[in-house]
PDB file of C-alpha atoms in Angstrom:
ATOM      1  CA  UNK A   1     -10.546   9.138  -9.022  1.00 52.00           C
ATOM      2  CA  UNK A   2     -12.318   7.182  -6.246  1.00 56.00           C
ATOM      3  CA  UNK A   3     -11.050   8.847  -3.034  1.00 78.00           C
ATOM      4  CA  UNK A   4     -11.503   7.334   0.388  1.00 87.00           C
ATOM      5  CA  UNK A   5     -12.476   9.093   3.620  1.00 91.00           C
ATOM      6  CA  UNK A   6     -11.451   7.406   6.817  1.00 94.00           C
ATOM      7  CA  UNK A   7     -11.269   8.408  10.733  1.00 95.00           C
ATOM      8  CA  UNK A   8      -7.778   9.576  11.715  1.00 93.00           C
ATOM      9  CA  UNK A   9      -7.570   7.567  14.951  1.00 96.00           C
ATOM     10  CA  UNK A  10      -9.421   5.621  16.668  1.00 97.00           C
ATOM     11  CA  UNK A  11      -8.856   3.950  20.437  1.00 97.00           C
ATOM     12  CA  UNK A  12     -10.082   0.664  21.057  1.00 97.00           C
ATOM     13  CA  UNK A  13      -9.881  -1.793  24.806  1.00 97.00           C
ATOM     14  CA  UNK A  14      -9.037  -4.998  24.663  1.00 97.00           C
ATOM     15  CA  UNK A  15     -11.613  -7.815  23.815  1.00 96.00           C
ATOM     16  CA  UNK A  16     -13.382  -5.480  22.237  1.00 97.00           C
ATOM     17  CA  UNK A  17     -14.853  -5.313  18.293  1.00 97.00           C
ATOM     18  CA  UNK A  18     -13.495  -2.583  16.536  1.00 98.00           C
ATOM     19  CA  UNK A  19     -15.351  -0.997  13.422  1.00 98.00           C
ATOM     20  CA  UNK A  20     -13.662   1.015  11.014  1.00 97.00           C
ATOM     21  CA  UNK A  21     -15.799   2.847   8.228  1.00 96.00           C
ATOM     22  CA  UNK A  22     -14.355   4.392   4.841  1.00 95.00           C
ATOM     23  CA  UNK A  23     -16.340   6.482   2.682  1.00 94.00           C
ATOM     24  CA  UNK A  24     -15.645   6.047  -1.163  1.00 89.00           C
ATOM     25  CA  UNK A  25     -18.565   7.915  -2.806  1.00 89.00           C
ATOM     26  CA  UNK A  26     -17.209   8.049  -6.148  1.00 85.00           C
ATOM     27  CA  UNK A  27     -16.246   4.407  -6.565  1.00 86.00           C
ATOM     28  CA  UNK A  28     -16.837   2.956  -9.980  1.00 83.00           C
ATOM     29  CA  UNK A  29     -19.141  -0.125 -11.194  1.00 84.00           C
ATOM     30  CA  UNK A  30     -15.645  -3.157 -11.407  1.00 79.00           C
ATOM     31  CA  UNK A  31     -14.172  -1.058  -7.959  1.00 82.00           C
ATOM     32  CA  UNK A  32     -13.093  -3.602  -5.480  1.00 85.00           C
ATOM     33  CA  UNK A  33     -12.416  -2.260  -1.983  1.00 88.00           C
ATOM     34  CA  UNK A  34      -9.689  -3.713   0.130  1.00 89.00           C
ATOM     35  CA  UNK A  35      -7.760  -3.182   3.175  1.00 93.00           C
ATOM     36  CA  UNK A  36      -4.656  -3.115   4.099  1.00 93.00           C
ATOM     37  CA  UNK A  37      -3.220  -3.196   7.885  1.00 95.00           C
ATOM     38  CA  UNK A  38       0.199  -0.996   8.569  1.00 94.00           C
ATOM     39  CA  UNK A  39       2.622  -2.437  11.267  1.00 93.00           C
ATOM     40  CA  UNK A  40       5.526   0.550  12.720  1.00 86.00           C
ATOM     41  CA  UNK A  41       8.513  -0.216  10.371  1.00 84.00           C
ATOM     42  CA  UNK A  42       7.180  -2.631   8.238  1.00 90.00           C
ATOM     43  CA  UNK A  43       5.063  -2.222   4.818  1.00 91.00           C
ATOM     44  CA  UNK A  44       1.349  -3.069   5.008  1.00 92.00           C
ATOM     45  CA  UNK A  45      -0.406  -6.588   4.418  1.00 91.00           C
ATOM     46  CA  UNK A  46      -3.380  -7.350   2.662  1.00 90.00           C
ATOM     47  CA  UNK A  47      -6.183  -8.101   4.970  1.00 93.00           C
ATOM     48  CA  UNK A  48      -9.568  -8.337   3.297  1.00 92.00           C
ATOM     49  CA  UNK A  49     -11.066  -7.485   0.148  1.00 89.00           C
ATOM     50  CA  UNK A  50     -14.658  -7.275  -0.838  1.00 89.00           C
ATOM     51  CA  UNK A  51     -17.214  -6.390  -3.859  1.00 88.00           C
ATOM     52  CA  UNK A  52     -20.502  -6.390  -2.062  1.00 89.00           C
ATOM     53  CA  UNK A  53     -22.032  -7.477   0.793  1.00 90.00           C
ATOM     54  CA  UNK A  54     -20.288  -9.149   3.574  1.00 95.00           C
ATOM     55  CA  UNK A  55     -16.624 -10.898   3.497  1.00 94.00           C
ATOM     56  CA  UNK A  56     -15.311 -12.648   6.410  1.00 95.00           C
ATOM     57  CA  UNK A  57     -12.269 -14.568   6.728  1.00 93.00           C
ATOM     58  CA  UNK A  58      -9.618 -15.510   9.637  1.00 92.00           C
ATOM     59  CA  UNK A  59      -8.941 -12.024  10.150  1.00 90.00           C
ATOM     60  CA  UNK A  60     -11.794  -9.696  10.033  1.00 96.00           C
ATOM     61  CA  UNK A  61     -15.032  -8.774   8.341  1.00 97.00           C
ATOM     62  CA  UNK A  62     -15.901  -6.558   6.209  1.00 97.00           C
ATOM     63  CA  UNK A  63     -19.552  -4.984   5.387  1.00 97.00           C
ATOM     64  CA  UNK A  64     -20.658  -3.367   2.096  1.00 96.00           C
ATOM     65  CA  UNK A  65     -24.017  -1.679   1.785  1.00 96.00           C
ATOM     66  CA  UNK A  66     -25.618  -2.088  -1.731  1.00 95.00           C
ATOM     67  CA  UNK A  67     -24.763   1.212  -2.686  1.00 94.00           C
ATOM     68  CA  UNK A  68     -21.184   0.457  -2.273  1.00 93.00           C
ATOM     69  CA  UNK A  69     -20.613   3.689  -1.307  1.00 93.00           C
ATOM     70  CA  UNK A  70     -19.177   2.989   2.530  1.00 95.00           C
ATOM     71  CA  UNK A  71     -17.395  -0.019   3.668  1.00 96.00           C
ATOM     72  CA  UNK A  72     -16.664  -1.057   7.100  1.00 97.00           C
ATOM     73  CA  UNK A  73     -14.001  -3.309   8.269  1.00 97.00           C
ATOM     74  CA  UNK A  74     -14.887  -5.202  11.364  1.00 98.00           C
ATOM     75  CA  UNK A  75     -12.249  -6.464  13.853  1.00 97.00           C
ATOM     76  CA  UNK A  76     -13.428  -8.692  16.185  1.00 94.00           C
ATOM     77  CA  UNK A  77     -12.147  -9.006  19.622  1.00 93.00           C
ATOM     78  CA  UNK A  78      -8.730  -7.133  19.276  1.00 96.00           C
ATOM     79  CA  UNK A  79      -5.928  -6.926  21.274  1.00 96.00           C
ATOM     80  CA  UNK A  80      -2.062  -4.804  21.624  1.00 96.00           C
ATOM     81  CA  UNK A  81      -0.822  -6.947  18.687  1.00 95.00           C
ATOM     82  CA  UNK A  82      -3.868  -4.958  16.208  1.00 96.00           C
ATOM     83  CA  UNK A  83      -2.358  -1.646  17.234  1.00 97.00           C
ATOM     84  CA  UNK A  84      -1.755  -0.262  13.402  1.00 96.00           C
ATOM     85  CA  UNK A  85      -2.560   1.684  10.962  1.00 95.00           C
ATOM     86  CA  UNK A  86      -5.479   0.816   8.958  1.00 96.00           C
ATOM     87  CA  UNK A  87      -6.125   1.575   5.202  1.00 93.00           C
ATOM     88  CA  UNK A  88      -8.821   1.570   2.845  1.00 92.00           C
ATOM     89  CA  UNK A  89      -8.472   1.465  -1.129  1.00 87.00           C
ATOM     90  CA  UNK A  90     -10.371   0.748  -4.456  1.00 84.00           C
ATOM     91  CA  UNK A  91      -8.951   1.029  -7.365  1.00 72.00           C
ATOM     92  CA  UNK A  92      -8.242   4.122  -9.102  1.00 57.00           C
ATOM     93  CA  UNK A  93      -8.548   3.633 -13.375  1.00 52.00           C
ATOM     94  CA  UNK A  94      -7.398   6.628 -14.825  1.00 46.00           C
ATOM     95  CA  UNK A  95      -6.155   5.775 -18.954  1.00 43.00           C
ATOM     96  CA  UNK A  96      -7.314   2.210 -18.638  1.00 45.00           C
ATOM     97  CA  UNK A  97      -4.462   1.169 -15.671  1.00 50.00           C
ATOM     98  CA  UNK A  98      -4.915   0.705 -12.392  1.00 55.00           C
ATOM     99  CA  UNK A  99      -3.232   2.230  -9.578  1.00 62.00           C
ATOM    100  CA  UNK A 100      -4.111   1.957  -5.934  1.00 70.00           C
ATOM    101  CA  UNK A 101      -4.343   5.226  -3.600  1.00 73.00           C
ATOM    102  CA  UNK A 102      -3.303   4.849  -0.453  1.00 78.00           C
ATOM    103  CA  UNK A 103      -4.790   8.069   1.832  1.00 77.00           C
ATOM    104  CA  UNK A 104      -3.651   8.454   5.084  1.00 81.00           C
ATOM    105  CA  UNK A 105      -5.633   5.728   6.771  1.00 92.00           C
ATOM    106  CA  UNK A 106      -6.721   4.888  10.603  1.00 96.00           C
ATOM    107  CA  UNK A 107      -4.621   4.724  13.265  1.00 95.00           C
ATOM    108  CA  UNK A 108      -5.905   2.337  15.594  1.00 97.00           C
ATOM    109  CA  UNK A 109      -4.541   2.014  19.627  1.00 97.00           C
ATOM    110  CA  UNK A 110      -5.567  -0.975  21.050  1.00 97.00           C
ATOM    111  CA  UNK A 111      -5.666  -0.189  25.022  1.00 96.00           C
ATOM    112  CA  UNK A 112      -5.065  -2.511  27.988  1.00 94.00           C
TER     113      UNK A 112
ATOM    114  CA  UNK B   1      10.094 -17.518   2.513  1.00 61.00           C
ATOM    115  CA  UNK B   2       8.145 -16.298  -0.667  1.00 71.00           C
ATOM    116  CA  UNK B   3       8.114 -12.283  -0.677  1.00 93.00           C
ATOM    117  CA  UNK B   4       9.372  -8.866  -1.575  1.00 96.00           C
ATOM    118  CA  UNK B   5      13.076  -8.356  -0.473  1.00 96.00           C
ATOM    119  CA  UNK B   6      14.470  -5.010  -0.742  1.00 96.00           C
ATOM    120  CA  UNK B   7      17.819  -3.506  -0.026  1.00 96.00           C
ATOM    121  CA  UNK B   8      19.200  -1.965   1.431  1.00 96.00           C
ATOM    122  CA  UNK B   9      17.495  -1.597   4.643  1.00 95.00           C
ATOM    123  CA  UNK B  10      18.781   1.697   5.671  1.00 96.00           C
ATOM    124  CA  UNK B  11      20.859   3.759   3.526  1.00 96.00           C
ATOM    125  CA  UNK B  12      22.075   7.183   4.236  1.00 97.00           C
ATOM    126  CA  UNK B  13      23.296   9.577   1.076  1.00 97.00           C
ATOM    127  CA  UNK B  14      24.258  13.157   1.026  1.00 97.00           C
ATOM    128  CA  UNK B  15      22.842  15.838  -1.367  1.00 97.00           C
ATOM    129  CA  UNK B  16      23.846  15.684  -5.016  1.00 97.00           C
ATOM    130  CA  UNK B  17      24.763  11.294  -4.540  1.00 97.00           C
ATOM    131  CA  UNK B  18      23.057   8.529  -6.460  1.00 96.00           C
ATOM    132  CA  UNK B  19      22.032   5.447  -5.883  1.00 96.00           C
ATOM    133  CA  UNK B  20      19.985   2.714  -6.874  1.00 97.00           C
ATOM    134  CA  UNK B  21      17.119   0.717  -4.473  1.00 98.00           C
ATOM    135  CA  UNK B  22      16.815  -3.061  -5.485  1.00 97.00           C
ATOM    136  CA  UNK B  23      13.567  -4.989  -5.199  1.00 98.00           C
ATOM    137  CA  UNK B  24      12.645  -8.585  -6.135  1.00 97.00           C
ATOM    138  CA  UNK B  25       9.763 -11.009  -5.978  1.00 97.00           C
ATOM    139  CA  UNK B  26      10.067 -14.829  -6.368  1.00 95.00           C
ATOM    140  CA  UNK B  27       5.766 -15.225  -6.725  1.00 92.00           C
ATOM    141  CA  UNK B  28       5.802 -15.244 -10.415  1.00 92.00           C
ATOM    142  CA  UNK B  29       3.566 -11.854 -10.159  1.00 90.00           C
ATOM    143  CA  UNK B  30       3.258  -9.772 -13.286  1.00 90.00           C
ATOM    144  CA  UNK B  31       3.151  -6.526 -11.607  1.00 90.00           C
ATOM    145  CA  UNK B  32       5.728  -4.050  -9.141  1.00 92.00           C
ATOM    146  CA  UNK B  33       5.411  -0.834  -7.695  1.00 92.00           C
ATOM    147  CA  UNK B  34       7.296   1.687  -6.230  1.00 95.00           C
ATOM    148  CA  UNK B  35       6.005   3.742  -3.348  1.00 94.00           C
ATOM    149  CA  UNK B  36       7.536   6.261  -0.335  1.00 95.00           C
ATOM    150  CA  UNK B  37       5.893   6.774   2.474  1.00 94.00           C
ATOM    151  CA  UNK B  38       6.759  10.057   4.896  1.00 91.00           C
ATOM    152  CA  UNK B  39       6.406  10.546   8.871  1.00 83.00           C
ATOM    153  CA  UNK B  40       2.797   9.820   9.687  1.00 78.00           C
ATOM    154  CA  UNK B  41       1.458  10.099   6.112  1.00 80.00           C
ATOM    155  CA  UNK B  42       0.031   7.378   3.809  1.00 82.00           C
ATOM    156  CA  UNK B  43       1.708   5.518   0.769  1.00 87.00           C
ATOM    157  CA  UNK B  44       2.157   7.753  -2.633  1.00 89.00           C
ATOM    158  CA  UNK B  45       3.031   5.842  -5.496  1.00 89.00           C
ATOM    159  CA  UNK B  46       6.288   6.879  -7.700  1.00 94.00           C
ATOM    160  CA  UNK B  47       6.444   4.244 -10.778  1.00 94.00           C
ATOM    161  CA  UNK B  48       5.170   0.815 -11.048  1.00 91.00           C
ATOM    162  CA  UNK B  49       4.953  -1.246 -13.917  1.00 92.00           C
ATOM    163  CA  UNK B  50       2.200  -3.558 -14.780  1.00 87.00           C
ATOM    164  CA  UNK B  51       4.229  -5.794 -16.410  1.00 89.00           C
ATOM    165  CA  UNK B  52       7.422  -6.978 -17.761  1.00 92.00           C
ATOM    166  CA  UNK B  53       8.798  -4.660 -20.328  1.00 91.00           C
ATOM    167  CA  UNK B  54       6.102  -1.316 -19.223  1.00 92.00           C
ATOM    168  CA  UNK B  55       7.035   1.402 -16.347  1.00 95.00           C
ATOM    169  CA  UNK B  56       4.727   3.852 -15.715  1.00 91.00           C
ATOM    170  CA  UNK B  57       5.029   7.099 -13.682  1.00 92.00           C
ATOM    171  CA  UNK B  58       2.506   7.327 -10.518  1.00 88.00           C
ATOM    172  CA  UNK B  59       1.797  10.314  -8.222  1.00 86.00           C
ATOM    173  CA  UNK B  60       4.938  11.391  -7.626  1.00 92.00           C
ATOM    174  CA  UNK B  61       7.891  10.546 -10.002  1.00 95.00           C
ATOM    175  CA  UNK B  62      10.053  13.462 -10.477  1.00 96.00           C
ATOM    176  CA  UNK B  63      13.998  12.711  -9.769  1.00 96.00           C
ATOM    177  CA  UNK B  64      13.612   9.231  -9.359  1.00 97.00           C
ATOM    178  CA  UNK B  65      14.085   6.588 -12.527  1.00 97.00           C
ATOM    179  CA  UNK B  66      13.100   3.193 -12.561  1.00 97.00           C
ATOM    180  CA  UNK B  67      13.889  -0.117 -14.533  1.00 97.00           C
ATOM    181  CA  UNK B  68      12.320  -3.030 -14.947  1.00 96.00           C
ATOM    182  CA  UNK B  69      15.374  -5.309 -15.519  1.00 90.00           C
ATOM    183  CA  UNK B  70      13.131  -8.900 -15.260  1.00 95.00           C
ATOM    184  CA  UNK B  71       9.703 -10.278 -14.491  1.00 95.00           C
ATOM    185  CA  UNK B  72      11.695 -10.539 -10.586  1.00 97.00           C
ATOM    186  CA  UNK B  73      13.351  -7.407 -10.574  1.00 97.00           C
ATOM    187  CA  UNK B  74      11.999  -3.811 -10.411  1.00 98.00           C
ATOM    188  CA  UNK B  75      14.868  -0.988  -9.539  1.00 98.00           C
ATOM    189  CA  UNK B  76      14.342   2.795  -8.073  1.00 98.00           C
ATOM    190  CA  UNK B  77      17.166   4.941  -8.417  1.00 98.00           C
ATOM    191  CA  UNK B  78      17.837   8.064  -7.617  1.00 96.00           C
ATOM    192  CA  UNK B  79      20.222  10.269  -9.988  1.00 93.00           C
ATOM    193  CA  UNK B  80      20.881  13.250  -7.449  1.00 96.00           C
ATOM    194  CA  UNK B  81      19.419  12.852  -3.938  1.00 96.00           C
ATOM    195  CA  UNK B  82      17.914  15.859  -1.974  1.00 97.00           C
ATOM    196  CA  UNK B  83      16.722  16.158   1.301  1.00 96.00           C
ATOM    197  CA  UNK B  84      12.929  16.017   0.222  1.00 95.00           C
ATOM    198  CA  UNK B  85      13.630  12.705  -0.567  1.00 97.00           C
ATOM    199  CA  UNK B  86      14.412  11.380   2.761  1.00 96.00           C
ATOM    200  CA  UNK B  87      11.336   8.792   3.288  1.00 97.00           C
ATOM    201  CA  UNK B  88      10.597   5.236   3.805  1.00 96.00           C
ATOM    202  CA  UNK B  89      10.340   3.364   0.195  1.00 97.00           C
ATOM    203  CA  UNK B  90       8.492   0.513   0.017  1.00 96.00           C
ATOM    204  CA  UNK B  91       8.569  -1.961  -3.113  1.00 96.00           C
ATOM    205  CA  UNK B  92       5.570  -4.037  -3.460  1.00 93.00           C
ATOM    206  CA  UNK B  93       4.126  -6.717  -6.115  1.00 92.00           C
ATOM    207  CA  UNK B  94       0.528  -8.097  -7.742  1.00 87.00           C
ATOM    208  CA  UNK B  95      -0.341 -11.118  -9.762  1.00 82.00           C
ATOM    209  CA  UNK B  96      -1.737  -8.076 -12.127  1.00 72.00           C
ATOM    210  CA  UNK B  97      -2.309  -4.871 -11.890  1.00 65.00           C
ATOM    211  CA  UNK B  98      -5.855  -4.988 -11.713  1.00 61.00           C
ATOM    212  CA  UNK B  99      -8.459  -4.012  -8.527  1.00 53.00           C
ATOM    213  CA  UNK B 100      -8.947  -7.712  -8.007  1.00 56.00           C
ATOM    214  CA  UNK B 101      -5.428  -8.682  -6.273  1.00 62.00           C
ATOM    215  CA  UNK B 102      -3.935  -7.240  -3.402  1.00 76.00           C
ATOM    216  CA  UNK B 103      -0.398  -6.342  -2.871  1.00 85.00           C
ATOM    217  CA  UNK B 104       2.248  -8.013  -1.313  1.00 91.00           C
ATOM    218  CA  UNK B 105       4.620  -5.700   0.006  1.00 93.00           C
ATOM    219  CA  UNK B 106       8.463  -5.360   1.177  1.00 95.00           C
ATOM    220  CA  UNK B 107       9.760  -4.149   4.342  1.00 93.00           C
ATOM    221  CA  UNK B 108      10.854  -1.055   3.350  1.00 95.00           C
ATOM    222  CA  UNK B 109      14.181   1.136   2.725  1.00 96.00           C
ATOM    223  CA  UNK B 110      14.766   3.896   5.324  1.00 96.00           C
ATOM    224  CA  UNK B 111      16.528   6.732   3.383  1.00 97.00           C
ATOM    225  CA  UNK B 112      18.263   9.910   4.959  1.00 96.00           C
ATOM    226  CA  UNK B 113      19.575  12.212   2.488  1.00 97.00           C
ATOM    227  CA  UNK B 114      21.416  15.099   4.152  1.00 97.00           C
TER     228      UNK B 114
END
């Protein structure tokens, strides 16, 4: 089982780049790792995933050392509207399946 | 739009009363799941199914059933609501249930049981 370990919270200003890091020691040879981005009310949305190395696309970035055992999602820039919750999954294998784990991911404030 | 529609969007039951959340997809994906999610926690998965045909229990399935009626449609129900099982449920969907493809997922039923 390929847990994640994330910050509870983090506060962030506007303008500025926010970094989140996850730590997924355990994470297996074919893991991907992707995040997901949690609105109040509303289910969360795919926002990057990644194998190794760096991934970048409209959104964000996200960084993956060779020994895949960290990630970090980069937001660049941020403002109110990126005030969410913030989540951080590979996959999870167990009987040949594949189930995602959500934990209880990063609450981000973005701050005026 | 192309999506996950649930319903209902709020739904309030009291203990001991069944009923039955509705979820389809109109992106051709193979795969659906079922997850709740509780004041200020994360997502736990109850069922999915990988593909048309297959359910499969997740994290936490007990007193909830599911059916996979088409390659559209995956259904939740619950046979005899309790108050533990007052949550958010969210329905979500992947081209295949496989670490490569992300999720697309609904916008949630908001369930009271009391």
């Amino acid at each position: 089982l390929a847990k994640t370990t994330q910050p509870i919270s983090m506060d962030s200003y506007e303008g500025q780049e926010v970094n989140i890091t996850c730590s997924h020691n355990n994470i297996a040879t074919n893991d991907y790792i992707t995040w997901y981005q949690q609105f109040p009310s509303q289910g969360p949305r795919f926002i990057i995933q990644g194998y190794k190395t760096k991934v970048t696309n409209e959104v964000a970035s996200l960084f993956i050392p060779a020994d895949r055992k960290s990630s970090t999602l980069s937001l660049p820039r941020v403002s109110l509207s990126d005030t969410a919750v913030y989540y951080c999954l590979v996959g999870d294998q167990p009987s040949g399946t594949y189930k995602y784990i959500f934990g209880t991911g990063t609450r981000l404030k973005v701050l005026a | 739009n192309a999506g996950v529609t649930q319903t209902p969007k709020f739904q309030v039951l009291k203990t001991g009363q069944s009923m039955t959340l509705q979820c389809a997809q109109d992106m051709n994906h193979n795969s659906m799941y079922w997850y709740r999610q509780d004041p200020g926690m994360g997502l736990r998965l109850i069922y999915y199914s990988a593909s048309e045909g297959t359910t499969d229990k997740g994290e936490v399935p007990n007193g909830y059933n599911v059916s996979r009626l088409n390659k559209r449609e995956f259904s939740l129900r619950l046979e005899s609501a309790a108050p533990s099982q007052t949550s958010v449920y969210f329905c979500a969907s992947s081209e295949a249930i496989s670490r490569v493809y992300g999720y697309t997922f609904g916008s949630g039923t908001r369930l009271t049981v009391v």
